[in-house]
Amino acid sequence: MVFGLFKKKKKKPSGPDYVDLSVKDIIKETPDAITIVFDAPDMDYKPGQFLTLISDINGEEIRRSYSLCTYKEIDEYPAVTVKRVQGGKMSNYLNEALHIGDTITVMKPKGHFTVETNQANGRHIVLFGAGSGITPLKGIASQVLEDEPNSTVSLIYANRNHESIIFRNAWTEMIAKYENRLSVSHILEEASDNFEARTGLPSKEMLVELVNDLTGKDPAYYFMCGPAPFMEKVEEALEELNVPKEIVKKESFTPAKKKEIETDQSVQRTVKVIIDDEEHDVTVQPGQSILEAGLIMDLDMPFSCQSGMCTACRAKCLNGKVSMEESDALTDEELEEGYVLTCVGHPETDDVKLEFD
Ligand SMILES: Cc1cc2nc3c(=O)[nH]c(=O)nc-3n(C[C@H](O)[C@H](O)[C@H](O)COP(=O)(O)OP(=O)(O)OC[C@H]3O[C@@H](n4cnc5c(N)ncnc54)[C@H](O)[C@@H]3O)c2cc1C
Ligand code: FES
């Protein structure tokens, strides 16, 4: 699957998965990141989930995922934070052209980078964030600190420099509000006067040392989100610390390297796809993904990143076999239950039947 390979969709997305939201506020967080606050106080979501923003940019429908940075119990309105990516279509459009009062179509919250909280818990949660990867972690930290009065949260947060720290003031306010239950350890690539931070690129050794310095109970859970090189270093550090994989949750904003899959390149297959209780026959050409084939037929299949990262295109395989170029975004339980990612999924057999949630 190649990024942006899909045919342009002309009709405006509609149906129970989509909603038009009005922009209530736009907050400039850093020189290249904004927080978009939506006038949707009743939105049902979990911190750490993401919205898919859909815009028509120069006649092309663009969809991108943005994580919610808010928690309903303390933030009246849901919000996402968007950092510019050099040459990026959506992130630059939103930073430059979106205004308060505009309406934008979004796909309802999705994703499993979330935490279950319980007032009786007294545990230590460690968060690793870098750059815009801080967005879902902010909501998760708020939820744990607010819901679990006996739990603590430690954030290890890497950025290029002092100016690029997203939510810099919000973290300071949260440290004061939750007294000694929240700690933030900054790592900055470029040193900054009068600001306490480790300097340099995050290395395995630096991260191991920072985790070892955290006081209190053994961490119960680790969450990580950031660019691929940062996540690799965190994974190396956690391996060195013998942290079991079952207590580590990870969200990727950029596509991982795809697995080579062995589908028969000469065979066209028909896949049965159930959407909103209606069954459709989708003809998948050799090399095409199931999502790509469905969109060409103009079916309303849900999708966002188109690269196996976000799970928006998840469907349950009721019959047959589907192979995936990438499946890291699905949990072991989802894989066992037969869920597949249609944007990177190819039918391996002639009897594949899929159902969307
Ligand atoms: C589940 C999920 C949640 C996300 N949450 C957020 C969020 O909260 N805040 C946020 O700012 N972004 C988030 N992203 C990333 C976001 O969806 C877009 O990928 C990003 O804004 C770039 O889109 P674009 O249209 O501007 O760039 P594109 O036009 O898609 O890409 C331009 C170029 O940049 C590269 N690129 C794409 N994404 C990135 C990236 N993140 N970092 C570096 N290079 C990249 C592409 O490979 C391409 O070469 C999330 C992604 C996922 C999958
Ligand atoms: S659309 Fe994001 S995983 Fe398929």
XYZ file of C-alpha atoms and ligand atoms in Angstrom:
414
model
C 0.000 0.000 0.000
C 1.340 3.410 -0.933
C 0.411 6.550 1.021
C -2.254 8.557 -0.807
C -2.856 5.943 -3.473
C -6.606 5.952 -3.062
C -8.955 7.442 -5.565
C -10.305 10.840 -4.539
C -13.736 10.575 -2.933
C -16.078 13.212 -4.234
C -19.107 12.771 -2.017
C -19.048 14.212 1.491
C -18.710 11.431 4.068
C -21.990 10.781 5.831
C -23.536 8.198 8.139
C -23.454 7.439 11.847
C -19.631 7.486 11.985
C -19.317 11.103 10.842
C -20.186 14.387 12.471
C -19.708 18.059 11.584
C -18.048 19.969 14.421
C -17.765 23.697 14.880
C -14.396 25.129 15.948
C -14.866 26.916 19.281
C -11.306 28.049 19.817
C -7.802 27.777 18.370
C -4.894 28.010 20.807
C -1.359 28.630 19.580
C 0.704 26.172 21.642
C 4.120 26.651 20.002
C 5.326 28.351 16.783
C 4.250 25.246 14.838
C 1.410 23.661 16.804
C -2.195 24.624 17.517
C -4.895 23.168 19.706
C -8.306 23.024 18.027
C -11.154 23.119 20.536
C -14.489 21.771 19.278
C -17.889 23.024 20.326
C -18.978 19.491 21.243
C -19.369 19.268 25.034
C -21.412 16.050 24.727
C -18.918 14.105 22.635
C -18.424 10.583 23.963
C -14.713 9.670 23.989
C -11.910 8.241 26.053
C -8.656 10.175 26.588
C -5.996 8.832 24.213
C -8.481 8.142 21.409
C -8.234 10.109 18.172
C -10.551 11.941 15.802
C -10.173 11.694 12.045
C -10.367 15.179 10.538
C -11.624 15.293 6.966
C -11.035 18.325 4.746
C -11.259 19.187 1.103
C -7.850 20.605 0.252
C -7.509 21.819 -3.348
C -10.319 19.504 -4.464
C -8.878 16.422 -2.768
C -10.426 14.764 0.266
C -7.728 14.463 2.944
C -8.213 12.470 6.159
C -5.780 12.478 9.057
C -5.946 11.233 12.646
C -5.424 13.614 15.595
C -5.399 12.441 19.204
C -7.647 14.044 21.773
C -5.622 15.842 24.432
C -8.527 16.441 26.805
C -10.442 14.601 29.541
C -14.175 15.184 29.749
C -14.242 15.342 33.568
C -11.976 18.408 33.633
C -12.053 19.838 30.112
C -15.470 21.119 29.088
C -14.780 20.833 25.356
C -12.840 18.148 23.444
C -9.665 19.272 21.656
C -6.902 17.991 19.416
C -3.414 19.438 18.940
C -1.878 19.567 15.473
C 1.832 20.066 14.848
C 3.001 21.095 11.391
C 4.864 18.456 9.394
C 7.174 19.918 6.731
C 5.354 19.725 3.380
C 2.369 18.047 5.054
C -1.044 18.708 3.517
C -3.411 18.579 6.483
C -1.201 19.800 9.321
C -0.242 22.964 7.395
C -3.783 23.548 6.161
C -5.135 23.368 9.727
C -2.374 25.608 11.133
C -2.839 28.214 8.389
C -6.413 28.159 7.153
C -8.681 27.004 9.982
C -10.601 29.701 11.857
C -12.808 29.911 14.913
C -16.420 29.297 13.805
C -15.433 27.040 10.868
C -17.065 23.636 10.600
C -15.055 20.515 9.954
C -16.194 16.952 9.300
C -14.719 14.386 11.670
C -15.020 10.660 12.110
C -16.087 9.839 15.638
C -13.439 8.933 18.252
C -11.628 5.663 17.697
C -8.553 3.918 19.055
C -7.395 1.757 21.929
C -4.504 3.805 23.326
C -6.536 4.319 26.479
C -6.460 3.538 30.180
C -9.109 2.067 32.494
C -9.233 3.932 35.795
C -10.603 2.965 39.197
C -10.719 5.130 42.323
C -9.361 2.231 44.419
C -6.110 1.979 42.398
C -2.850 3.199 43.886
C -0.331 2.740 41.092
C 2.479 4.400 39.203
C 2.052 5.113 35.484
C 5.039 6.114 33.347
C 4.507 8.069 30.118
C 7.105 8.593 27.381
C 6.293 11.341 24.887
C 8.143 13.221 22.173
C 6.965 16.144 20.032
C 3.281 15.905 19.049
C 3.218 12.424 20.645
C 2.439 14.229 23.895
C -1.162 14.814 22.796
C -2.810 11.514 23.820
C -0.560 11.310 26.911
C -1.943 14.606 28.224
C -5.488 13.188 28.283
C -4.320 9.910 29.823
C -2.354 11.732 32.556
C -5.379 13.918 33.355
C -7.644 10.874 33.603
C -5.356 8.917 35.954
C -4.591 11.897 38.202
C -8.216 12.958 38.408
C -9.815 9.512 38.857
C -7.221 7.789 41.032
C -6.279 9.962 44.048
C -3.694 7.386 45.201
C -1.911 6.990 41.857
C 1.139 8.824 40.544
C 2.173 9.721 36.992
C 5.727 10.282 35.713
C 6.221 11.830 32.301
C 9.479 11.659 30.361
C 9.102 14.237 27.593
C 11.538 14.879 24.720
C 11.562 17.942 22.473
C 13.892 19.794 20.142
C 14.067 22.964 22.253
C 12.262 24.939 24.969
C 9.971 26.756 22.448
C 8.728 23.500 20.939
C 7.377 22.047 24.209
C 3.643 21.553 23.654
C 1.487 22.200 26.792
C 4.493 23.683 28.650
C 2.297 25.809 30.925
C -0.387 23.159 31.283
C 2.151 20.698 32.708
C 3.355 23.306 35.225
C -0.243 23.937 36.296
C -0.933 20.209 36.603
C 2.189 19.657 38.743
C 0.891 22.343 41.130
C -2.687 21.020 41.086
C -1.800 17.377 41.772
C 1.046 18.279 44.166
C 3.566 15.459 44.335
C 1.586 13.000 42.192
C 2.898 14.223 38.822
C 6.517 14.581 37.755
C 7.799 15.747 34.363
C 11.383 15.034 33.254
C 12.294 17.035 30.166
C 14.838 16.058 27.526
C 15.835 18.818 25.098
C 18.005 18.399 22.026
C 19.184 22.023 22.403
C 20.080 23.255 25.900
C 18.041 26.122 27.311
C 19.072 28.580 30.038
C 17.094 28.457 33.281
C 15.148 25.358 32.295
C 15.798 22.028 33.950
C 16.254 19.333 31.318
C 18.604 16.607 30.161
C 20.302 17.694 26.962
C 20.850 15.663 23.828
C 18.975 13.111 21.787
C 17.181 10.540 23.955
C 19.395 7.451 24.176
C 18.690 4.063 25.719
C 21.130 4.850 28.559
C 19.522 8.232 29.271
C 16.034 6.706 29.362
C 17.104 3.809 31.609
C 18.674 6.318 34.009
C 15.556 8.499 34.018
C 13.288 5.536 34.775
C 15.639 4.346 37.526
C 15.513 7.847 39.044
C 11.737 7.759 39.359
C 10.784 7.284 42.951
C 7.779 5.456 44.320
C 6.188 2.134 43.485
C 7.186 -0.030 40.541
C 5.424 1.259 37.435
C 2.196 -0.599 36.686
C 1.916 0.600 33.102
C 4.025 2.356 30.502
C 2.571 4.403 27.620
C 4.670 5.727 24.747
C 3.979 7.963 21.780
C 6.366 9.834 19.503
C 8.419 9.594 16.318
C 9.743 6.149 15.348
C 13.408 6.720 16.431
C 12.264 7.858 19.900
C 9.945 4.870 20.310
C 12.774 2.511 19.323
C 14.979 3.965 22.100
C 12.160 3.655 24.645
C 11.590 0.032 23.639
C 15.321 -0.702 23.990
C 15.345 0.929 27.443
C 12.293 -1.018 28.616
C 13.836 -4.242 27.367
C 16.999 -3.467 29.339
C 14.820 -2.831 32.396
C 13.084 -6.211 31.849
C 9.654 -4.601 31.588
C 7.102 -7.170 30.366
C 5.535 -6.218 26.999
C 2.007 -6.758 28.399
C 2.278 -3.577 30.482
C 3.515 -1.360 27.650
C 1.098 0.500 25.355
C 2.270 2.276 22.233
C 0.705 4.644 19.690
C 2.472 5.368 16.378
C 1.872 8.526 14.368
C 4.097 7.447 11.469
C 3.953 4.213 9.453
C 6.238 1.344 10.455
C 8.256 -0.565 7.889
C 5.813 -2.876 6.100
C 6.145 -6.677 6.128
C 6.483 -8.350 2.734
C 3.387 -10.448 2.253
C 3.075 -13.404 0.000
C -0.217 -12.924 -1.805
C -0.569 -14.503 -5.201
C 0.010 -11.489 -7.479
C -1.923 -13.030 -10.377
C -5.209 -13.705 -8.556
C -8.221 -11.414 -8.303
C -10.504 -12.329 -5.380
C -13.977 -11.340 -4.283
C -14.406 -10.410 -0.623
C -17.785 -10.178 1.095
C -17.976 -6.987 3.167
C -20.762 -6.194 5.649
C -21.299 -2.487 6.390
C -24.304 -1.377 8.471
C -25.869 -4.869 8.045
C -25.643 -4.678 4.239
C -23.484 -7.174 2.385
C -21.389 -6.120 -0.641
C -19.138 -8.084 -2.996
C -15.793 -6.311 -3.339
C -13.468 -7.321 -6.148
C -9.881 -7.014 -4.972
C -7.274 -6.861 -7.727
C -3.842 -8.440 -7.184
C -1.738 -6.149 -4.961
C -4.725 -4.013 -3.942
C -5.772 -3.684 -0.312
C -9.356 -4.543 0.616
C -10.007 -0.926 1.651
C -8.637 0.417 -1.615
C -10.892 -1.918 -3.609
C -13.935 -0.958 -1.514
C -13.319 2.778 -1.911
C -13.022 2.422 -5.682
C -16.529 0.914 -5.555
C -17.566 4.001 -3.504
C -18.440 1.924 -0.433
C -18.562 3.824 2.863
C -15.737 1.931 4.510
C -14.243 3.780 7.502
C -10.580 4.759 7.233
C -8.087 7.364 8.362
C -4.299 6.880 8.196
C -4.372 4.340 5.315
C -1.114 2.907 6.641
C -1.992 0.375 9.337
C -1.408 2.741 12.274
C -4.765 3.892 13.588
C -7.219 0.929 13.358
C -10.023 3.131 11.931
C -10.435 0.627 9.066
C -10.660 -2.368 11.416
C -13.096 -5.135 10.465
C -13.763 -8.598 11.869
C -12.864 -11.496 9.635
C -15.810 -13.905 9.854
C -14.515 -16.300 7.227
C -11.399 -17.014 5.159
C -7.887 -15.651 5.589
C -6.531 -12.104 5.298
C -2.815 -11.277 5.396
C -1.625 -7.885 6.599
C 1.469 -5.834 5.754
C 1.286 -4.321 9.228
C -0.648 -5.406 12.320
C 1.182 -3.750 15.244
C -1.728 -1.398 15.911
C -4.011 -4.328 16.797
C -3.780 -5.849 20.270
C -3.164 -9.580 20.744
C -6.805 -9.940 21.836
C -8.057 -8.223 18.669
C -5.892 -10.482 16.528
C -7.184 -13.552 18.362
C -10.765 -12.368 17.848
C -10.093 -12.152 14.095
C -9.852 -8.390 13.583
C -7.929 -7.201 10.526
C -6.841 -3.822 9.144
C -8.398 -3.492 5.711
C -6.064 -0.704 4.534
C -3.105 -3.079 4.688
C -5.125 -6.309 4.349
C -5.184 -8.601 1.321
C -7.424 -11.673 0.831
C -5.466 -14.904 0.923
C -8.437 -17.158 0.170
C -11.591 -16.964 -1.994
C -14.021 -17.156 0.933
C -13.143 -14.003 2.905
C -16.069 -12.340 4.691
C -15.535 -9.188 6.766
C -17.835 -7.179 8.998
C -17.219 -3.562 10.044
C -18.177 -2.607 13.647
C -3.468 7.392 15.563
C -2.788 8.671 15.148
C -2.872 9.803 15.950
C -2.229 10.996 15.580
N -2.308 12.071 16.407
C -1.660 13.214 16.070
C -1.703 14.355 16.946
O -2.325 14.322 18.012
N -1.053 15.479 16.571
C -0.341 15.550 15.387
O 0.202 16.618 15.085
N -0.281 14.482 14.548
C -0.928 13.327 14.855
N -0.877 12.250 14.003
C -0.208 12.420 12.683
C -1.229 12.999 11.682
O -2.290 12.087 11.475
C -0.603 13.270 10.305
O 0.071 12.120 9.851
C 0.345 14.452 10.330
O -0.332 15.630 10.770
C 0.910 14.709 8.912
O -0.148 14.893 8.023
P -0.001 15.893 6.794
O -1.208 15.734 5.932
O 0.329 17.249 7.273
O 1.290 15.328 6.072
P 1.304 14.414 4.772
O 0.938 15.236 3.594
O 0.548 13.167 5.043
O 2.820 13.973 4.745
C 3.907 14.797 4.371
C 5.218 14.087 4.618
O 5.506 13.967 6.003
C 5.668 12.600 6.422
N 4.958 12.471 7.706
C 3.652 12.166 7.873
N 3.331 12.198 9.173
C 4.430 12.558 9.846
C 4.683 12.792 11.219
N 3.750 12.660 12.175
N 5.950 13.150 11.552
C 6.914 13.313 10.601
N 6.702 13.106 9.283
C 5.478 12.722 8.912
C 5.046 11.775 5.325
O 5.684 10.505 5.253
C 5.280 12.659 4.110
O 6.559 12.455 3.599
C -1.498 11.047 14.356
C -1.418 9.911 13.536
C -2.047 8.743 13.925
C -1.954 7.531 13.029
S -6.900 3.407 8.076
Fe -5.582 3.528 9.800
S -5.097 1.446 10.183
Fe -6.201 1.394 8.359
